[in-house]
Short mmCIF file of C-alpha atoms in Angstrom, two decimals:
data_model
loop_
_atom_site.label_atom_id
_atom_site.label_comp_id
_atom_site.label_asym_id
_atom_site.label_seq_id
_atom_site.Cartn_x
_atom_site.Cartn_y
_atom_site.Cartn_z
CA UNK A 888 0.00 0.00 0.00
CA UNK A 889 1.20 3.33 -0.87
CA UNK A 890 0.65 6.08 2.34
CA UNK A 891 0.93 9.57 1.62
CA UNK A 892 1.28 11.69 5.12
CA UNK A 893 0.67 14.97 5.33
CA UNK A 894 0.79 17.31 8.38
CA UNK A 895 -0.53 20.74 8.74
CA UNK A 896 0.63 22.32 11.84
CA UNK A 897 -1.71 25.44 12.82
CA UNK A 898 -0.36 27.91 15.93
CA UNK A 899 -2.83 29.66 18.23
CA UNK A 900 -2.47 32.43 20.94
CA UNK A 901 -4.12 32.36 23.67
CA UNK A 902 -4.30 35.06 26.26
CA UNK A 903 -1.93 33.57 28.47
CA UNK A 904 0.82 33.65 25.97
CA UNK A 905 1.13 29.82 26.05
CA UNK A 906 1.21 28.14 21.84
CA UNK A 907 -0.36 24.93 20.68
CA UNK A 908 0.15 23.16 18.06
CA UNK A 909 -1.80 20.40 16.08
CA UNK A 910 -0.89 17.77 13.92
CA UNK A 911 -3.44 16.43 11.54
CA UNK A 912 -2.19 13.00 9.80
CA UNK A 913 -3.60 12.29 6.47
CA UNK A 914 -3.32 8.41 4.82
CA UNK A 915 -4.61 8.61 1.14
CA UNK A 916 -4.15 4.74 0.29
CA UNK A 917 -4.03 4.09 -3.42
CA UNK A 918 -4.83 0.38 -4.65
CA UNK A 919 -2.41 -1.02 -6.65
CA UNK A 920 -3.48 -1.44 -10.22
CA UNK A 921 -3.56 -5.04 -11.51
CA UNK A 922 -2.05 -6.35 -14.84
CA UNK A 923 -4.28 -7.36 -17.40
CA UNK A 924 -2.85 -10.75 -19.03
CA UNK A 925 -3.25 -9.60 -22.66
CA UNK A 926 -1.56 -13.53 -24.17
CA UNK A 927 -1.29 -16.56 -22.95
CA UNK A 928 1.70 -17.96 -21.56
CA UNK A 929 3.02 -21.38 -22.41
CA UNK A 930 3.61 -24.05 -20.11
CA UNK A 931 6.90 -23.31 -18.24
CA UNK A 932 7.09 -27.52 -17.73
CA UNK A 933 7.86 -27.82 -21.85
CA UNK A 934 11.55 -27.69 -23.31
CA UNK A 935 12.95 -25.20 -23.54
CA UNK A 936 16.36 -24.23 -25.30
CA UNK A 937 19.75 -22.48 -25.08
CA UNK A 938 21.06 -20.94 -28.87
CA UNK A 939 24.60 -19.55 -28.31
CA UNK A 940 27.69 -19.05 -30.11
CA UNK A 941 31.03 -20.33 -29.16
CA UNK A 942 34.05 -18.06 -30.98
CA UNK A 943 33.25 -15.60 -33.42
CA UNK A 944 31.24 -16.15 -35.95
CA UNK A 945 31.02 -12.59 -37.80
CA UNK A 946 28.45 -10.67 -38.82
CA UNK A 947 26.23 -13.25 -40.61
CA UNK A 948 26.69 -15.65 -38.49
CA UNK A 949 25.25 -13.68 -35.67
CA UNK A 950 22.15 -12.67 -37.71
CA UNK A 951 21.39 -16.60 -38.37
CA UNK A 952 22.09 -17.04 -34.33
CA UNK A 953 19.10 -14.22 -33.98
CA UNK A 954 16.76 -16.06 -36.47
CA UNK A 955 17.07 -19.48 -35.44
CA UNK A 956 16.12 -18.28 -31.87
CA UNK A 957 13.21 -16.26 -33.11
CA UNK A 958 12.06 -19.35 -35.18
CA UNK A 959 12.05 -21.39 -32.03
CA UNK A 960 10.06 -18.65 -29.94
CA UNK A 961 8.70 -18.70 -27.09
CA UNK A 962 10.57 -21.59 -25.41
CA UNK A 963 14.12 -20.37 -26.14
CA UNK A 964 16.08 -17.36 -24.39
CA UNK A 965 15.55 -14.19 -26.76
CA UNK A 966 18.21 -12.07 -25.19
CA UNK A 967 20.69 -14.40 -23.78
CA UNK A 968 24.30 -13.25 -24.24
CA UNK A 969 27.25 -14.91 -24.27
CA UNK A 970 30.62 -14.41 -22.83
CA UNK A 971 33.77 -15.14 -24.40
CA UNK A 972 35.44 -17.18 -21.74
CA UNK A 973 31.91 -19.24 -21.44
CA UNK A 974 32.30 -23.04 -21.84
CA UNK A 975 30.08 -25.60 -22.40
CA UNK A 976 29.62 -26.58 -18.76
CA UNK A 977 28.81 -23.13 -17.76
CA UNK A 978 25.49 -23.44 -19.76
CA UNK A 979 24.89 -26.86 -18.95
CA UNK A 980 24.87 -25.90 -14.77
CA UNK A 981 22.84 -23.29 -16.16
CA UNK A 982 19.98 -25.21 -17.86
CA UNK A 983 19.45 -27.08 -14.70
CA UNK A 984 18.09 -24.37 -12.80
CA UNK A 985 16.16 -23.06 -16.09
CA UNK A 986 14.30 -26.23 -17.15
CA UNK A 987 16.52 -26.08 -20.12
CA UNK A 988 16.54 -29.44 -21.94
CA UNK A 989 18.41 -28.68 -25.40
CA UNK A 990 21.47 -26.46 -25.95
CA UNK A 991 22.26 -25.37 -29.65
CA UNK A 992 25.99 -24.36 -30.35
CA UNK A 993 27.32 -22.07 -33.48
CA UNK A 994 31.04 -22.41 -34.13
CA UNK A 995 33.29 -21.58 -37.22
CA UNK A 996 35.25 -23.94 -38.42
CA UNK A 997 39.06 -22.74 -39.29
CA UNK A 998 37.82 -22.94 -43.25
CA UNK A 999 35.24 -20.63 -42.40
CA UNK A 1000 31.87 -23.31 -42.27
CA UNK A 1001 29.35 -22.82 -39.41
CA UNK A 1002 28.80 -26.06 -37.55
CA UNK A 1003 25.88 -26.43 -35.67
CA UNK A 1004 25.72 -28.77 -32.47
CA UNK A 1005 22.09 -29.74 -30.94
CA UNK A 1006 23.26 -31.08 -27.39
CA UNK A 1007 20.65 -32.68 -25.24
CA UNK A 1008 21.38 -31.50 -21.42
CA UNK A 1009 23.04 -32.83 -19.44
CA UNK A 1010 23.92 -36.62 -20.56
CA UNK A 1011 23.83 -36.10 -24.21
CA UNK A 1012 23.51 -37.02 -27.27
CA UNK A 1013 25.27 -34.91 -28.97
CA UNK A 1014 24.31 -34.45 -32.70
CA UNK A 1015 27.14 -32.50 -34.89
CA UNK A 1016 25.51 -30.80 -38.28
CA UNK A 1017 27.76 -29.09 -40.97
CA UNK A 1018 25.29 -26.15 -42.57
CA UNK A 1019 26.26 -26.50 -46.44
CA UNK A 1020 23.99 -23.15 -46.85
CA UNK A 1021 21.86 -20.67 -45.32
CA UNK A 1022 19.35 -17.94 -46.24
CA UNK A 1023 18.87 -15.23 -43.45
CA UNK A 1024 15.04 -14.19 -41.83
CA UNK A 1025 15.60 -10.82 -44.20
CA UNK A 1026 16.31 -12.11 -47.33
CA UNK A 1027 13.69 -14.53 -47.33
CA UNK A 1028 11.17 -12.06 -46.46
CA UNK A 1029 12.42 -9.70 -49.14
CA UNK A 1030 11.99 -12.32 -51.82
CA UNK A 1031 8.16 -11.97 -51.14
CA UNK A 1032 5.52 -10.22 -52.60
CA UNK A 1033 3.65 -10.54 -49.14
CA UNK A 1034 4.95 -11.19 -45.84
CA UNK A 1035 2.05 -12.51 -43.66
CA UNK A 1036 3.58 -12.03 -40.04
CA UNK A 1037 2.11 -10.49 -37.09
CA UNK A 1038 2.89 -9.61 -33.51
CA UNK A 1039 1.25 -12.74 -31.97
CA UNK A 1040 2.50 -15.43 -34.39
CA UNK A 1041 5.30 -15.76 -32.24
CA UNK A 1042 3.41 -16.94 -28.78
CA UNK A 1043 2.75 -20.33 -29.36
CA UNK A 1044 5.41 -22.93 -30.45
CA UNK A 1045 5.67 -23.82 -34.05
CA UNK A 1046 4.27 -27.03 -35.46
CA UNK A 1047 7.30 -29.66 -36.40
CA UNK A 1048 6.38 -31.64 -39.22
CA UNK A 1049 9.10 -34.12 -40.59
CA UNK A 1050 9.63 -35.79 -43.86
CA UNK A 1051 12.06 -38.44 -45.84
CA UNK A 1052 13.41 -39.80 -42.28
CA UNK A 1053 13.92 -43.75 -42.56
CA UNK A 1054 13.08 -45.06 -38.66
CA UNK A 1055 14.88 -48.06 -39.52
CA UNK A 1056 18.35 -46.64 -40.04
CA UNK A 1057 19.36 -45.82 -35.88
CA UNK A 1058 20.82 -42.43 -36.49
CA UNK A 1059 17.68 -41.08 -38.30
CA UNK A 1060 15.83 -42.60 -35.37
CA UNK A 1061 17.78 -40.46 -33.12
CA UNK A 1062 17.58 -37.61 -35.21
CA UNK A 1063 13.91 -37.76 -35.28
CA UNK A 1064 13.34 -38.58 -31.60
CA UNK A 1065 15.69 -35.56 -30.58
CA UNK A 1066 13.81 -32.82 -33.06
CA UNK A 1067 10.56 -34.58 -31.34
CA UNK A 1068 11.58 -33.24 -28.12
CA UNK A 1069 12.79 -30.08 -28.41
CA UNK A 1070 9.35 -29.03 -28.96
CA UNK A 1071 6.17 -29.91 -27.58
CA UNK A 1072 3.53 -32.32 -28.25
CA UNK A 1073 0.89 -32.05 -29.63
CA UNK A 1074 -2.77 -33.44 -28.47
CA UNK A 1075 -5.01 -33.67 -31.52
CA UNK A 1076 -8.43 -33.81 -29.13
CA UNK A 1077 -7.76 -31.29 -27.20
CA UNK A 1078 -5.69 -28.24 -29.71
CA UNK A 1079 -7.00 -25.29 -30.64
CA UNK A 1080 -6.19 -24.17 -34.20
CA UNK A 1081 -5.61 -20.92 -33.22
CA UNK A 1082 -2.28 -21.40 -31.62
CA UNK A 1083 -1.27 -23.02 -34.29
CA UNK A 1084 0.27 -20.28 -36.41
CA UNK A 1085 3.58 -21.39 -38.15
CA UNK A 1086 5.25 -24.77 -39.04
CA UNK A 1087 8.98 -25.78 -38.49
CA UNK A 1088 9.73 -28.40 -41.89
CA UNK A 1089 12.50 -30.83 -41.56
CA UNK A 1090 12.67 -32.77 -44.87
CA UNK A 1091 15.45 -35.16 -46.06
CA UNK A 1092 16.73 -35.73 -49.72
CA UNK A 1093 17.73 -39.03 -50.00
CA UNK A 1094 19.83 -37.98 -53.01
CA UNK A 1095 22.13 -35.26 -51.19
CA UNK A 1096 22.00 -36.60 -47.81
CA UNK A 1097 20.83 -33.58 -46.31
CA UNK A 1098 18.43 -31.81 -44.19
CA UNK A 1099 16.30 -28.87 -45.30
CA UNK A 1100 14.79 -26.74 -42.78
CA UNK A 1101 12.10 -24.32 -43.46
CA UNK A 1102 10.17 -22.52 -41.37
CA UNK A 1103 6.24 -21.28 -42.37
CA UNK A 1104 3.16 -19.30 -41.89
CA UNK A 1105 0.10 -20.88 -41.43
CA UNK A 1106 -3.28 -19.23 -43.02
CA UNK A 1107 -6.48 -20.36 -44.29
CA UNK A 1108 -8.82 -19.10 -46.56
CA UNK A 1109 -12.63 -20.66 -47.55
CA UNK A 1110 -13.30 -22.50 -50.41
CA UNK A 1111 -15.71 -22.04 -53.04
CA UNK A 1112 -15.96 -17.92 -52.28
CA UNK A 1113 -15.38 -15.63 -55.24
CA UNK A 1114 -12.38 -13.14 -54.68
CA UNK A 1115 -14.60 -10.14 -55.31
CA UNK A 1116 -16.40 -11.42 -52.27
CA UNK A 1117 -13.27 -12.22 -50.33
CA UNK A 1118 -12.36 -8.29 -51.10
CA UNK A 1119 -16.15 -7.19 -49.63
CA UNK A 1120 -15.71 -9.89 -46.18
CA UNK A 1121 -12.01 -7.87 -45.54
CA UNK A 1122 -13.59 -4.02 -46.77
CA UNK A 1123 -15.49 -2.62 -48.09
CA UNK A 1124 -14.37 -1.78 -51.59
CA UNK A 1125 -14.71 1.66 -53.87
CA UNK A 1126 -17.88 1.25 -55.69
CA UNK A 1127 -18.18 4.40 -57.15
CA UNK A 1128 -17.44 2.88 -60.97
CA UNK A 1129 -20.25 0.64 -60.45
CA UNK A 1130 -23.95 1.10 -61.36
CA UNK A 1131 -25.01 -2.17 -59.48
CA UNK A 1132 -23.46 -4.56 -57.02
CA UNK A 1133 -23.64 -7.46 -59.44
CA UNK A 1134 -21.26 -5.88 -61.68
CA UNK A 1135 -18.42 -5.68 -59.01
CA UNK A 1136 -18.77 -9.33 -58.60
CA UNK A 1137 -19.25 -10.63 -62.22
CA UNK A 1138 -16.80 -8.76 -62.89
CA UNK A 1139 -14.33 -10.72 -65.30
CA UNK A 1140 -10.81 -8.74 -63.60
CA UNK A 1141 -11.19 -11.10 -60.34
CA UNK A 1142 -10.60 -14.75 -60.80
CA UNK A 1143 -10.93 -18.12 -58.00
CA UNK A 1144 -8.85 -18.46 -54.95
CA UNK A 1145 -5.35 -19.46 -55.63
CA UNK A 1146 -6.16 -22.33 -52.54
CA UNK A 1147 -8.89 -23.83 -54.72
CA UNK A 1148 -6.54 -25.22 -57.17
CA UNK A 1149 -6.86 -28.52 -55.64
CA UNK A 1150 -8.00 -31.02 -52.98
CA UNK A 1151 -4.65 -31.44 -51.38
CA UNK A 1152 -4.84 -28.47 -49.35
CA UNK A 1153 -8.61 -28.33 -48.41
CA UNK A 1154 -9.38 -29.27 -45.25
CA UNK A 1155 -12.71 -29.34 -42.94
CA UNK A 1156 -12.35 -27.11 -40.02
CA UNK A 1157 -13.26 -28.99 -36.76
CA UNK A 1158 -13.21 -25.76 -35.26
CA UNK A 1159 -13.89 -22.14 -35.73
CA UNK A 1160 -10.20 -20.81 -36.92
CA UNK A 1161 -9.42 -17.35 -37.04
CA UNK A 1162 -9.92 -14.92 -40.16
CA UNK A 1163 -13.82 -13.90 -42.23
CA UNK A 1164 -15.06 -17.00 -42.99
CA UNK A 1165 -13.19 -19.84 -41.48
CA UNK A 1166 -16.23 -21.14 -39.15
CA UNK A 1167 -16.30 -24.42 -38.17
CA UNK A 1168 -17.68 -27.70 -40.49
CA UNK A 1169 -16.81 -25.37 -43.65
CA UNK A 1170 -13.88 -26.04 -46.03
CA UNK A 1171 -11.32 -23.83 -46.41
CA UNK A 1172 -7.77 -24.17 -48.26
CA UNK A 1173 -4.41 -24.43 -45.76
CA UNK A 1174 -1.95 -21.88 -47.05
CA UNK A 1175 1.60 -21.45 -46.32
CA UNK A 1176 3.98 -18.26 -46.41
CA UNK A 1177 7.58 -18.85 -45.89
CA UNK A 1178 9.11 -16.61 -42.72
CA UNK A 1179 12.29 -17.58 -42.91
CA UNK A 1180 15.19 -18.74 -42.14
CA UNK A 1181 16.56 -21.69 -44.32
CA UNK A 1182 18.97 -24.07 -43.35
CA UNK A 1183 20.65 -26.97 -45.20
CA UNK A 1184 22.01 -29.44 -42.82
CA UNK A 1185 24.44 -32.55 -43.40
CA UNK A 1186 24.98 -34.29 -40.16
CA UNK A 1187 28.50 -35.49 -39.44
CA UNK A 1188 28.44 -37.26 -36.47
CA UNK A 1189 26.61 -38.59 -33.17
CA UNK A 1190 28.23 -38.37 -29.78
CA UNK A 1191 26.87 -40.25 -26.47
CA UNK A 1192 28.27 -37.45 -24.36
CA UNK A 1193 27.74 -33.38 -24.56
CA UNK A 1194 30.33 -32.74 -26.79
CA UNK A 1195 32.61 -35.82 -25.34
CA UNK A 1196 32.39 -39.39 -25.05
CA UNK A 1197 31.70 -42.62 -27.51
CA UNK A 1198 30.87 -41.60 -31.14
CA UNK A 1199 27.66 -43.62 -32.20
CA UNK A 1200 27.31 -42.62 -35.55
CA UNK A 1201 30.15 -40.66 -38.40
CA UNK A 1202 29.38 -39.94 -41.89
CA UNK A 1203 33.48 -40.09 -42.93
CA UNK A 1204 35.06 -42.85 -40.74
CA UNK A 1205 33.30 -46.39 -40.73
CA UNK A 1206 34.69 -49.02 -38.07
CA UNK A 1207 34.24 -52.67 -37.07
CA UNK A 1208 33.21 -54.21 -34.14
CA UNK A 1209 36.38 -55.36 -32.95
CA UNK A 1210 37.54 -51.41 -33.40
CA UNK A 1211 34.63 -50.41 -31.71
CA UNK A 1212 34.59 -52.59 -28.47
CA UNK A 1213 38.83 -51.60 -28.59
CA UNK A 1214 37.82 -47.77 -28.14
CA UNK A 1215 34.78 -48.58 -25.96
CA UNK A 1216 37.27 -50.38 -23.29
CA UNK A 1217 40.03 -47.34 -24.35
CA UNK A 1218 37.08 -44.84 -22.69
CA UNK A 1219 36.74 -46.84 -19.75
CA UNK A 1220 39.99 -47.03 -18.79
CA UNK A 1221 40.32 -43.45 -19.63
CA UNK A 1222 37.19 -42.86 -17.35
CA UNK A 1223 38.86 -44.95 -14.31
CA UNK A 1224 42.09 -43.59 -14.72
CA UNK A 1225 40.64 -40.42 -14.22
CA UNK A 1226 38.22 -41.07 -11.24
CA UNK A 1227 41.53 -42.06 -9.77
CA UNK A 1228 43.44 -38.84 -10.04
CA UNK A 1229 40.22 -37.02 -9.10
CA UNK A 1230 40.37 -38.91 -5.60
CA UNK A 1231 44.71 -38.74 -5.17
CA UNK A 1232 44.24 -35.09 -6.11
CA UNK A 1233 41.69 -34.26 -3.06
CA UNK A 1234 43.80 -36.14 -0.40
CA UNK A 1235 46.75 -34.20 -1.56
CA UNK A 1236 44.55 -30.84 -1.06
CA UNK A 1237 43.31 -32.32 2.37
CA UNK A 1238 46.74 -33.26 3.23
CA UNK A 1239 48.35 -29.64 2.18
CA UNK A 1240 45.67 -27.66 4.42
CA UNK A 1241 46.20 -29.84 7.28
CA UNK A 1242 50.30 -29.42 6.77
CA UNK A 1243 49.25 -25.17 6.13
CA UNK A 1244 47.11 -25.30 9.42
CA UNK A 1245 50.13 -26.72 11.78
CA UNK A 1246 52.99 -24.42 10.28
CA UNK A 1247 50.33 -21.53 10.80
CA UNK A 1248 49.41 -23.21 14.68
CA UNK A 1249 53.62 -23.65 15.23
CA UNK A 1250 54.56 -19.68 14.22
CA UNK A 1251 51.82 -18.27 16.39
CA UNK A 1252 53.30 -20.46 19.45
CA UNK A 1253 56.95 -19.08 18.92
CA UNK A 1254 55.87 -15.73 18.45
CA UNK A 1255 55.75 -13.57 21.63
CA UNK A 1256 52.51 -11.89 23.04
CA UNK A 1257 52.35 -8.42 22.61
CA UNK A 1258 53.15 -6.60 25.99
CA UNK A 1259 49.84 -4.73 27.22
CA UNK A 1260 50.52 -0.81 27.68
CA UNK A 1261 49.09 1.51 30.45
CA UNK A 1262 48.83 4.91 31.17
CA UNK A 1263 51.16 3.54 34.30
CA UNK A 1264 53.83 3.36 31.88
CA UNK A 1265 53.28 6.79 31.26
CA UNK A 1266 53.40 8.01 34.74
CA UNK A 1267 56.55 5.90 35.33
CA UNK A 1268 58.04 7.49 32.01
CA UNK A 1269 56.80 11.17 33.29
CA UNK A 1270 58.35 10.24 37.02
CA UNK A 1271 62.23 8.95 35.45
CA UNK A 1272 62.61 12.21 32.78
CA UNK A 1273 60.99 14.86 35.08
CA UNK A 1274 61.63 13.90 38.75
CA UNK A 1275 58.41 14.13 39.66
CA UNK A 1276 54.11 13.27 39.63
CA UNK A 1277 52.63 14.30 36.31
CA UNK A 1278 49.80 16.36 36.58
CA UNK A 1279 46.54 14.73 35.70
CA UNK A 1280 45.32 17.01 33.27
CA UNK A 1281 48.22 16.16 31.60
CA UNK A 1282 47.47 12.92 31.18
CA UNK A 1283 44.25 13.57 29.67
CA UNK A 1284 46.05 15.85 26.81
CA UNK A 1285 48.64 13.92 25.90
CA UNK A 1286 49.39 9.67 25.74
CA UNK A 1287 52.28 8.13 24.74
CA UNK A 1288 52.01 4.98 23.26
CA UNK A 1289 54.71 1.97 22.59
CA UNK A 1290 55.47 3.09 18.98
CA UNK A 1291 56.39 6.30 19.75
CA UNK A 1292 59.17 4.88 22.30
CA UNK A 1293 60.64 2.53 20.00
CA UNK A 1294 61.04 4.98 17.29
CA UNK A 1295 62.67 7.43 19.68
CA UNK A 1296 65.08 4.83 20.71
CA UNK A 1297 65.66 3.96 16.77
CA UNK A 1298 65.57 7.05 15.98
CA UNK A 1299 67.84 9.52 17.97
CA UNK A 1300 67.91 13.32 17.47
CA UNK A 1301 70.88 15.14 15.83
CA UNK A 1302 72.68 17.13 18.23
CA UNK A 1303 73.59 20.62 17.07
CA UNK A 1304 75.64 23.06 18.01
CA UNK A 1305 76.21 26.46 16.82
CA UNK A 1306 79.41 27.83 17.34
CA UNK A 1307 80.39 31.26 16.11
CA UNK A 1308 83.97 31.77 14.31
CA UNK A 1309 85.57 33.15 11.52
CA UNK A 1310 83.22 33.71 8.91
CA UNK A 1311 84.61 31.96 5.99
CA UNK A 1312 82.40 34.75 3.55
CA UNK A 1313 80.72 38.00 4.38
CA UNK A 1314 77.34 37.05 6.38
CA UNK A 1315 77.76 33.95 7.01
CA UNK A 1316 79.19 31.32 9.86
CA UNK A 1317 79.86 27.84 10.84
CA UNK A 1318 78.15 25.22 12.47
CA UNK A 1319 79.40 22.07 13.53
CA UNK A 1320 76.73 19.24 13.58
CA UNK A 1321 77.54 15.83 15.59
CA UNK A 1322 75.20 12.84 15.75
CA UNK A 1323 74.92 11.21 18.90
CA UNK A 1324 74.57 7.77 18.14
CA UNK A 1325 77.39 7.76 15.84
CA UNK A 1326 80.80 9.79 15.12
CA UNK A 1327 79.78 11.22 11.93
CA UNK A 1328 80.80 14.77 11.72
CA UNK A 1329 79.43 17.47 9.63
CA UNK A 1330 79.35 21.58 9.10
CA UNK A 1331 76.86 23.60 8.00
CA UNK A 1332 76.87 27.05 6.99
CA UNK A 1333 74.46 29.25 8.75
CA UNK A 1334 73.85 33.17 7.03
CA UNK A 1335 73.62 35.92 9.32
CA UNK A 1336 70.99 38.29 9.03
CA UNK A 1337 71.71 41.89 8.19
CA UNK A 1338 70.77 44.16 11.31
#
């Protein structure tokens, strides 16, 4: 609650000269104004993902860093920034605390490729992609005669839709299963077809070996209305060169739907979908506008671990078994070996504190205890100079502490003495200058004033 006080103080006389004065408190208590949820927010208990770069990539690469994480909006980190001495691990403590379950990596190969790592946190796989070629968000949408996008397309998930795989080969299994997860699932009884508003294609050629990723709109249109009438459903139109109604419509400039060209793309809406004339149990045509970006992806290879560990799967290098089970049992004794340094390296830190902790207990045992001080001392120091009691105002003024004794004693004062003789110049005598400590000898000029 917000309080605003106020106080008005008003003075009276009265007639026997005495004041009063009154304090009137004021609370004015303002409600706090509540937030309208305008959208609707996505589960939090989805995936979620990570897209980062690790080195420099330049300026393109950057841009493509930006688009993939707007194509996978809203379950990805818009704004996350990277430092440059991140590693891998930092992210993956991270995307613990997050609900992060997918990290994708850019790098830049030395011959100037951009790889692209899908990592799923924090036990892997790991799934290594080579991108042969890339089209940017902005050049795809300047390739278009229309660009159908809106504020809220972005505020549901997109749609995954995937083509060409072959479940029977084990890394397209894996390939499939881990796209799968890095977005949600979809019920088909219980979806609304309104928050479905783009598609994410990932389509395999066979021929090339490759992966091409698009990413689409999603818009419908009915079936079976004139486009003259489509024009009249959005606005109304300029009818002024008309006589009659009938002649806008029959009018032989407008020609059918470019959705009607076919069945392939006519559906029946189970539900009432957004848009003038999409109501439910009518047939409308399923249109889609590319957003952008495009990817072309040849996978290389498939790791157990996050970026370490057995390799499952390489495009290049084909082994046996007998290979295989050789660097399998290579790793393990690899993993053991270093288990076992992990454990002789913490007994050696447990065994160099407790060695740290009894040199530090042995120097403070042959050091001596500092010698408390007293203003006796100072009365005893007063007593042996003087001859007699101090006074005990001056005690109060002025304490003398141990430094000030033992830099006294290290420090002795320079006795002078100032002996007039023959002046070696007009104005001007000598003065001889003995240290008591030592039997250093000096002289020192001294210039006489002019009376």
């Amino acid at each position: 609650l917000h309080c605003h006080l106020e106080y008005k103080a008003v003075v009276s006389t009265q007639s026997t000269g005495h004041y009063y004065i009154t304090n009137n408190l004021r609370k004015m208590v303002k409600q706090k104004r509540k937030k309208k949820r305008t959208h609707v927010i996505e589960d939090e208990s989805g995936p979620h993902t990570f897209v980062v770069n690790k080195g420099k990539l330049g300026k393109s690469g950057l841009n493509l860093m930006l688009d993939i994480r707007k194509c996978l909006e809203p379950l990805t980190a818009r704004n996350l920034k990277a430092r440059k001495f991140n590693k891998i691990k930092d992210y993956i403590h991270v995307a613990s605390q997050f609900g992060v379950s997918h990290l994708l990596l850019l790098t830049k190969s030395m011959l100037g490729y951009l790889n692209l790592r899908v990592c799923k946190v924090p036990r892997g796989p790991t799934l290594s992609f080579r991108i042969s070629s890339y089209m940017l968000l902005k050049d795809v949408v300047s390739t278009l005669k229309r660009s159908k996008t809106h504020q809220n397309m972005h505020e549901s998930a997109p749609l995954l839709i995937m083509n060409g795989f072959d479940e029977s080969l084990p890394h397209h299994k894996l390939l499939t299963t881990t796209f799968q997860n890095m977005l949600p699932a979809v019920n088909v009884k219980t979806v609304k077809l309104n928050t479905i508003k783009r598609c994410l294609l990932l389509n395999y050629s066979v021929e090339t070996d490759t992966i091409e990723l698009r990413h689409y709109s999603i818009s419908a249109t009915p079936v079976g209305v004139n486009r003259a009438i489509k024009k009249l459903l959005k606005k109304v139109p300029d009818l002024s060169r008309y006589s009659d109604i009938s002649d806008f419509l029959t009018n032989g400039y407008f020609s059918e739907s470019d959705g009607e060209d076919g069945p392939d793309n006519q559906v029946i809406l189970p539900q009432n979908l957004a848009g003038r004339g999409n109501l439910k149990s009518n047939r409308s045509a399923v249109r889609l506008t590319e957003l952008g970006p495009r990817l072309t992806l040849q996978l290389v290879k498939i790791q157990d671990g996050v970026g370490e560990g057995e390799v499952l799967y390489h495009s290049h290098v084909k082994k046996t078994a007998e290979e295989k089970k050789k660097l399998r049992e290579k790793i393990q004794k690899q993993k053991v070996l270093k288990e076992k340094r992990k454990k002789e390296q913490q007994k050696n830190v447990e065994r160099k504190k407790k060695e740290r902790d009894t040199e530090a207990s042995k120097k403070r045992k042959r050091m001596p205890e500092k010698e408390e001080y007293s203003d006796d001392d100072d009365v005893q120091y007063y007593k042996d100079e003087i001859g007699e009691m101090p006074d005990a105002e001056l005690l109060l003024k002025t304490k003398r502490t141990k430094r000030s004794e033992n830099f006294s004693k290290n420090n002795p004062k320079k006795q002078v003495k100032f002996a007039e003789s023959e002046s070696t110049s007009a104005g001007s005598s000598k003065t001889m200058i003995k240290h008591s400590k030592s039997n250093v000898k000096g002289v020192a000029f001294r210039r006489k004033k002019n009376v």
